[in-house]
mmCIF file of C-alpha atoms in Angstrom:
data_model
loop_
_atom_site.group_PDB
_atom_site.id
_atom_site.type_symbol
_atom_site.label_atom_id
_atom_site.label_comp_id
_atom_site.label_asym_id
_atom_site.label_seq_id
_atom_site.Cartn_x
_atom_site.Cartn_y
_atom_site.Cartn_z
ATOM 1 C CA SER A 1 -0.288 0.313 0.012
ATOM 2 C CA ALA A 2 0.979 3.937 -0.524
ATOM 3 C CA VAL A 3 2.891 5.714 2.373
ATOM 4 C CA ILE A 4 1.423 9.341 2.925
ATOM 5 C CA SER A 5 3.605 12.313 4.177
ATOM 6 C CA GLN A 6 1.141 14.466 5.676
ATOM 7 C CA LYS A 7 2.482 18.136 6.572
ATOM 8 C CA PRO A 8 2.266 20.196 9.086
ATOM 9 C CA SER A 9 1.220 16.743 11.496
ATOM 10 C CA ARG A 10 -0.269 20.012 13.493
ATOM 11 C CA ASP A 11 -0.888 23.664 13.559
ATOM 12 C CA ILE A 12 -2.118 26.618 15.915
ATOM 13 C CA CYS A 13 -3.737 29.453 13.712
ATOM 14 C CA GLN A 14 -5.015 32.817 13.996
ATOM 15 C CA ARG A 15 -8.552 33.523 13.044
ATOM 16 C CA GLY A 16 -8.829 34.971 9.480
ATOM 17 C CA THR A 17 -5.546 33.386 8.160
ATOM 18 C CA SER A 18 -5.274 30.773 5.652
ATOM 19 C CA LEU A 19 -3.045 27.144 5.840
ATOM 20 C CA THR A 20 -2.031 24.958 3.509
ATOM 21 C CA ILE A 21 -1.729 21.413 4.107
ATOM 22 C CA GLN A 22 0.397 19.136 2.080
ATOM 23 C CA CYS A 23 0.047 15.301 1.594
ATOM 24 C CA GLN A 24 2.632 13.744 -0.403
ATOM 25 C CA VAL A 25 2.405 9.921 -1.643
ATOM 26 C CA ASP A 26 5.243 7.397 -2.506
ATOM 27 C CA SER A 27 3.792 6.126 -5.548
ATOM 28 C CA GLN A 28 1.446 6.853 -8.396
ATOM 29 C CA VAL A 29 -2.316 7.123 -7.280
ATOM 30 C CA THR A 30 -5.669 6.766 -9.007
ATOM 31 C CA MET A 31 -7.613 8.828 -6.843
ATOM 32 C CA MET A 32 -6.869 11.499 -3.951
ATOM 33 C CA PHE A 33 -9.642 12.765 -1.502
ATOM 34 C CA TRP A 34 -9.451 15.327 1.616
ATOM 35 C CA TYR A 35 -11.330 14.648 4.359
ATOM 36 C CA ARG A 36 -12.177 16.321 7.850
ATOM 37 C CA GLN A 37 -12.721 15.179 11.265
ATOM 38 C CA GLN A 38 -13.952 17.418 13.793
ATOM 39 C CA PRO A 39 -13.476 16.872 17.232
ATOM 40 C CA GLY A 40 -15.635 13.822 18.754
ATOM 41 C CA GLN A 41 -16.918 13.452 15.188
ATOM 42 C CA SER A 42 -16.689 10.834 12.137
ATOM 43 C CA LEU A 43 -14.786 11.811 8.798
ATOM 44 C CA THR A 44 -16.740 14.270 6.123
ATOM 45 C CA LEU A 45 -15.166 14.011 3.065
ATOM 46 C CA ILE A 46 -14.477 17.160 1.632
ATOM 47 C CA ALA A 47 -13.532 17.150 -2.066
ATOM 48 C CA THR A 48 -11.654 14.494 -4.475
ATOM 49 C CA ALA A 49 -8.535 16.252 -5.991
ATOM 50 C CA ASN A 50 -8.548 15.455 -9.748
ATOM 51 C CA GLN A 51 -5.591 15.557 -11.211
ATOM 52 C CA GLY A 52 -4.936 18.702 -13.758
ATOM 53 C CA SER A 53 -8.490 19.870 -12.950
ATOM 54 C CA GLU A 54 -10.551 21.179 -10.531
ATOM 55 C CA ALA A 55 -11.379 19.510 -7.403
ATOM 56 C CA THR A 56 -14.853 17.779 -6.917
ATOM 57 C CA TYR A 57 -16.614 19.164 -4.114
ATOM 58 C CA GLU A 58 -19.037 17.523 -1.787
ATOM 59 C CA SER A 59 -22.154 19.442 -0.757
ATOM 60 C CA GLY A 60 -21.650 21.528 1.792
ATOM 61 C CA PHE A 61 -17.776 22.210 0.691
ATOM 62 C CA VAL A 62 -16.858 25.303 -1.777
ATOM 63 C CA ILE A 63 -13.782 26.008 -3.945
ATOM 64 C CA ASP A 64 -13.539 29.516 -2.229
ATOM 65 C CA LYS A 65 -12.737 28.176 0.965
ATOM 66 C CA PHE A 66 -11.144 24.910 0.499
ATOM 67 C CA PRO A 67 -8.912 25.268 -2.621
ATOM 68 C CA ILE A 68 -7.534 22.175 -3.381
ATOM 69 C CA SER A 69 -4.583 21.582 -6.158
ATOM 70 C CA ARG A 70 -3.236 18.292 -7.384
ATOM 71 C CA PRO A 71 -0.766 19.155 -10.128
ATOM 72 C CA ASN A 72 0.973 15.235 -10.519
ATOM 73 C CA LEU A 73 -0.224 11.957 -9.611
ATOM 74 C CA THR A 74 2.200 11.902 -6.299
ATOM 75 C CA PHE A 75 0.913 15.561 -4.748
ATOM 76 C CA SER A 76 -1.999 17.536 -3.451
ATOM 77 C CA THR A 77 -2.516 20.501 -1.228
ATOM 78 C CA LEU A 78 -5.442 21.334 0.670
ATOM 79 C CA THR A 79 -5.952 25.258 2.158
ATOM 80 C CA VAL A 80 -8.351 26.092 4.833
ATOM 81 C CA SER A 81 -8.786 29.893 4.049
ATOM 82 C CA ASN A 82 -9.872 32.585 6.386
ATOM 83 C CA MET A 83 -9.763 30.232 9.032
ATOM 84 C CA SER A 84 -12.207 30.550 12.104
ATOM 85 C CA PRO A 85 -12.322 28.829 15.273
ATOM 86 C CA GLU A 86 -15.232 26.290 13.411
ATOM 87 C CA ASP A 87 -12.400 24.859 11.238
ATOM 88 C CA SER A 88 -10.461 23.549 14.304
ATOM 89 C CA SER A 89 -10.417 20.211 12.866
ATOM 90 C CA ILE A 90 -8.118 17.150 11.401
ATOM 91 C CA TYR A 91 -7.644 17.425 7.857
ATOM 92 C CA LEU A 92 -7.032 13.748 6.321
ATOM 93 C CA CYS A 93 -5.360 13.215 2.923
ATOM 94 C CA SER A 94 -6.330 9.654 1.481
ATOM 95 C CA VAL A 95 -5.313 8.033 -1.508
ATOM 96 C CA VAL A 96 -6.321 4.888 -3.827
ATOM 97 C CA MET A 97 -4.835 2.738 -6.160
ATOM 98 C CA GLY A 98 -7.122 1.785 -9.176
ATOM 99 C CA SER A 99 -10.584 2.405 -9.598
ATOM 100 C CA SER A 100 -12.373 -0.505 -8.747
ATOM 101 C CA GLY A 101 -14.476 -0.727 -5.852
ATOM 102 C CA ALA A 102 -12.416 -3.541 -4.050
ATOM 103 C CA ASN A 103 -9.089 -1.028 -4.151
ATOM 104 C CA VAL A 104 -9.045 -0.090 -0.593
ATOM 105 C CA LEU A 105 -8.176 3.488 0.989
ATOM 106 C CA THR A 106 -4.697 4.397 2.521
ATOM 107 C CA PHE A 107 -5.248 7.575 4.741
ATOM 108 C CA GLY A 108 -2.486 9.656 6.092
ATOM 109 C CA ALA A 109 -1.853 10.528 9.808
ATOM 110 C CA GLY A 110 -3.691 13.579 9.725
ATOM 111 C CA SER A 111 -3.035 17.475 10.159
ATOM 112 C CA ARG A 112 -4.564 18.955 13.323
ATOM 113 C CA LEU A 113 -5.697 22.360 13.234
ATOM 114 C CA THR A 114 -6.311 24.570 16.051
ATOM 115 C CA VAL A 115 -7.905 27.939 15.069
ATOM 116 C CA LEU A 116 -7.786 30.830 18.115
ATOM 117 C CA ASP B 9 -24.838 6.073 -1.514
ATOM 118 C CA ALA B 10 -26.455 3.204 0.163
ATOM 119 C CA LYS B 11 -26.702 3.800 3.970
ATOM 120 C CA THR B 12 -25.066 1.089 6.767
ATOM 121 C CA THR B 13 -26.202 0.966 10.733
ATOM 122 C CA GLN B 14 -24.003 0.045 13.342
ATOM 123 C CA PRO B 15 -24.401 0.070 17.294
ATOM 124 C CA ASN B 16 -23.172 2.974 18.550
ATOM 125 C CA SER B 17 -20.757 0.996 20.907
ATOM 126 C CA MET B 18 -19.319 -2.558 22.204
ATOM 127 C CA GLU B 19 -17.234 -3.878 24.458
ATOM 128 C CA SER B 20 -15.632 -6.966 24.645
ATOM 129 C CA ASN B 21 -12.933 -8.571 27.150
ATOM 130 C CA GLU B 22 -9.013 -9.613 26.040
ATOM 131 C CA GLU B 23 -8.779 -12.721 24.118
ATOM 132 C CA GLU B 24 -11.952 -12.832 23.586
ATOM 133 C CA PRO B 25 -13.738 -12.948 19.984
ATOM 134 C CA VAL B 26 -15.651 -9.836 19.022
ATOM 135 C CA HIS B 27 -18.791 -9.513 16.635
ATOM 136 C CA LEU B 28 -19.227 -6.217 14.888
ATOM 137 C CA PRO B 29 -22.811 -6.130 13.485
ATOM 138 C CA CYS B 30 -23.556 -3.844 10.407
ATOM 139 C CA ASN B 31 -26.694 -3.521 8.526
ATOM 140 C CA HIS B 32 -27.017 -2.518 5.116
ATOM 141 C CA SER B 33 -30.430 -3.295 3.977
ATOM 142 C CA THR B 34 -30.193 -1.007 0.905
ATOM 143 C CA ILE B 35 -26.814 -2.400 -0.707
ATOM 144 C CA SER B 36 -26.657 -2.358 -4.709
ATOM 145 C CA GLY B 37 -25.199 -5.420 -6.490
ATOM 146 C CA THR B 38 -21.866 -3.174 -7.269
ATOM 147 C CA ASP B 39 -21.290 -2.036 -3.516
ATOM 148 C CA TYR B 40 -18.385 -3.530 -1.450
ATOM 149 C CA ILE B 41 -18.365 -4.057 1.903
ATOM 150 C CA HIS B 42 -15.339 -2.393 3.334
ATOM 151 C CA TRP B 43 -14.073 -2.340 7.140
ATOM 152 C CA TYR B 44 -11.667 0.483 8.285
ATOM 153 C CA ARG B 45 -10.765 1.057 12.112
ATOM 154 C CA GLN B 46 -9.733 4.392 13.717
ATOM 155 C CA LEU B 47 -7.396 4.304 16.347
ATOM 156 C CA PRO B 48 -7.077 6.747 18.736
ATOM 157 C CA SER B 49 -5.276 9.641 17.584
ATOM 158 C CA GLN B 50 -4.977 8.023 13.958
ATOM 159 C CA GLY B 51 -5.903 8.369 10.526
ATOM 160 C CA PRO B 52 -8.334 5.322 9.724
ATOM 161 C CA GLU B 53 -6.345 1.845 8.258
ATOM 162 C CA TYR B 54 -7.887 -0.573 6.207
ATOM 163 C CA VAL B 55 -8.920 -3.914 8.005
ATOM 164 C CA ILE B 56 -11.364 -6.378 5.076
ATOM 165 C CA HIS B 57 -13.524 -5.695 2.344
ATOM 166 C CA GLY B 58 -15.676 -8.615 0.484
ATOM 167 C CA LEU B 59 -18.090 -8.299 -1.840
ATOM 168 C CA THR B 60 -20.164 -11.642 -1.710
ATOM 169 C CA SER B 61 -18.369 -14.427 -0.133
ATOM 170 C CA ASN B 62 -16.895 -14.298 3.371
ATOM 171 C CA VAL B 63 -13.191 -13.254 3.783
ATOM 172 C CA ASN B 64 -10.643 -13.779 6.049
ATOM 173 C CA ASN B 65 -6.872 -12.059 6.571
ATOM 174 C CA ARG B 66 -4.607 -11.913 8.999
ATOM 175 C CA MET B 67 -6.246 -9.031 10.891
ATOM 176 C CA ALA B 68 -10.255 -9.821 10.896
ATOM 177 C CA SER B 69 -12.916 -12.503 9.065
ATOM 178 C CA LEU B 70 -15.642 -10.451 7.321
ATOM 179 C CA ALA B 71 -19.074 -12.727 7.767
ATOM 180 C CA ILE B 72 -21.688 -11.248 4.839
ATOM 181 C CA ALA B 73 -24.872 -12.957 5.093
ATOM 182 C CA GLU B 74 -26.480 -14.482 1.898
ATOM 183 C CA ASP B 75 -28.817 -11.702 1.101
ATOM 184 C CA ARG B 76 -25.841 -9.067 1.563
ATOM 185 C CA LYS B 77 -28.374 -6.958 3.626
ATOM 186 C CA SER B 78 -26.043 -7.335 6.521
ATOM 187 C CA SER B 79 -22.489 -8.480 7.475
ATOM 188 C CA THR B 80 -20.408 -8.994 10.342
ATOM 189 C CA LEU B 81 -16.374 -8.247 11.156
ATOM 190 C CA ILE B 82 -15.034 -10.739 13.717
ATOM 191 C CA LEU B 83 -12.139 -10.294 15.524
ATOM 192 C CA HIS B 84 -11.063 -13.629 16.886
ATOM 193 C CA ARG B 85 -9.210 -12.904 19.851
ATOM 194 C CA ALA B 86 -9.467 -9.010 20.558
ATOM 195 C CA THR B 87 -6.622 -7.224 22.107
ATOM 196 C CA LEU B 88 -6.476 -4.082 23.759
ATOM 197 C CA ARG B 89 -4.830 -2.736 20.666
ATOM 198 C CA ASP B 90 -7.999 -3.539 18.458
ATOM 199 C CA ALA B 91 -9.717 -0.539 20.919
ATOM 200 C CA ALA B 92 -10.993 1.926 18.115
ATOM 201 C CA VAL B 93 -13.862 2.861 16.105
ATOM 202 C CA TYR B 94 -14.785 0.407 13.477
ATOM 203 C CA TYR B 95 -16.568 1.639 10.264
ATOM 204 C CA CYS B 96 -18.813 -0.196 8.294
ATOM 205 C CA ILE B 97 -18.640 1.605 4.779
ATOM 206 C CA LEU B 98 -20.281 0.326 1.392
ATOM 207 C CA ARG B 99 -17.705 1.334 -1.868
ATOM 208 C CA ARG B 100 -19.087 1.524 -5.415
ATOM 209 C CA THR B 101 -17.036 0.672 -8.215
ATOM 210 C CA SER B 102 -17.281 4.243 -10.238
ATOM 211 C CA TYR B 103 -17.365 6.457 -7.772
ATOM 212 C CA GLY B 104 -14.206 5.443 -5.534
ATOM 213 C CA LYS B 105 -14.863 7.270 -2.652
ATOM 214 C CA LEU B 106 -15.822 6.177 0.913
ATOM 215 C CA THR B 107 -18.757 7.924 3.047
ATOM 216 C CA PHE B 108 -18.230 7.440 6.515
ATOM 217 C CA GLY B 109 -20.937 6.593 9.130
ATOM 218 C CA GLN B 110 -20.602 7.128 13.158
ATOM 219 C CA GLY B 111 -19.143 3.373 13.331
ATOM 220 C CA THR B 112 -18.988 1.463 16.324
ATOM 221 C CA ILE B 113 -16.683 2.186 19.550
ATOM 222 C CA LEU B 114 -15.008 -1.017 20.525
ATOM 223 C CA THR B 115 -13.644 -0.716 23.878
ATOM 224 C CA VAL B 116 -11.693 -4.020 25.145
ATOM 225 C CA HIS B 117 -11.024 -4.363 28.818
ATOM 226 C CA PRO B 118 -7.847 -6.308 30.474
#
């Protein structure tokens, strides 16, 4: 399975600022996803990062707030823009190799953001 | 996406088997049944998946009902390290993404 490196692992941010999270994979992958996990909650899919084109966002998430880039098959970034305390969450990158429903997802360790 | 229903929490004693149930009555023919778990302070990790037949791997077994409307994840001998949130998820071929429910919090007592 793929090995995922997420940076930063944690950060404390000020209200109104933006932070970019990086996801680097050690091999080429078919699909990359970004999830959010709010305190004490399950994971919520933010978007699918598409190589060379705009990400596909889930209901409730918009590009202006969570711009995503994926310049190649091994790297993606998620920016959390104009942060507020409600954005305090763990943000996780996930990847899958292959396009079958049998293909499993591998998750990064997550980036824990605290917004003051 | 088809929905899954799991108990909020379950408890087990160390060294005993654990059966984690999942109902998915609206499953479609192309949905794979995936199980992931999330240990404290970690990202989710893959446990097992199946389509129609029961599956075994080094971590667990997956028993799938004949009508596929339910499944059970079996941990044969629970250890303290198995304490985690276990997610049962249906994944379709054409979409690729995983939609997480609330999962089952498994507590393992020494």
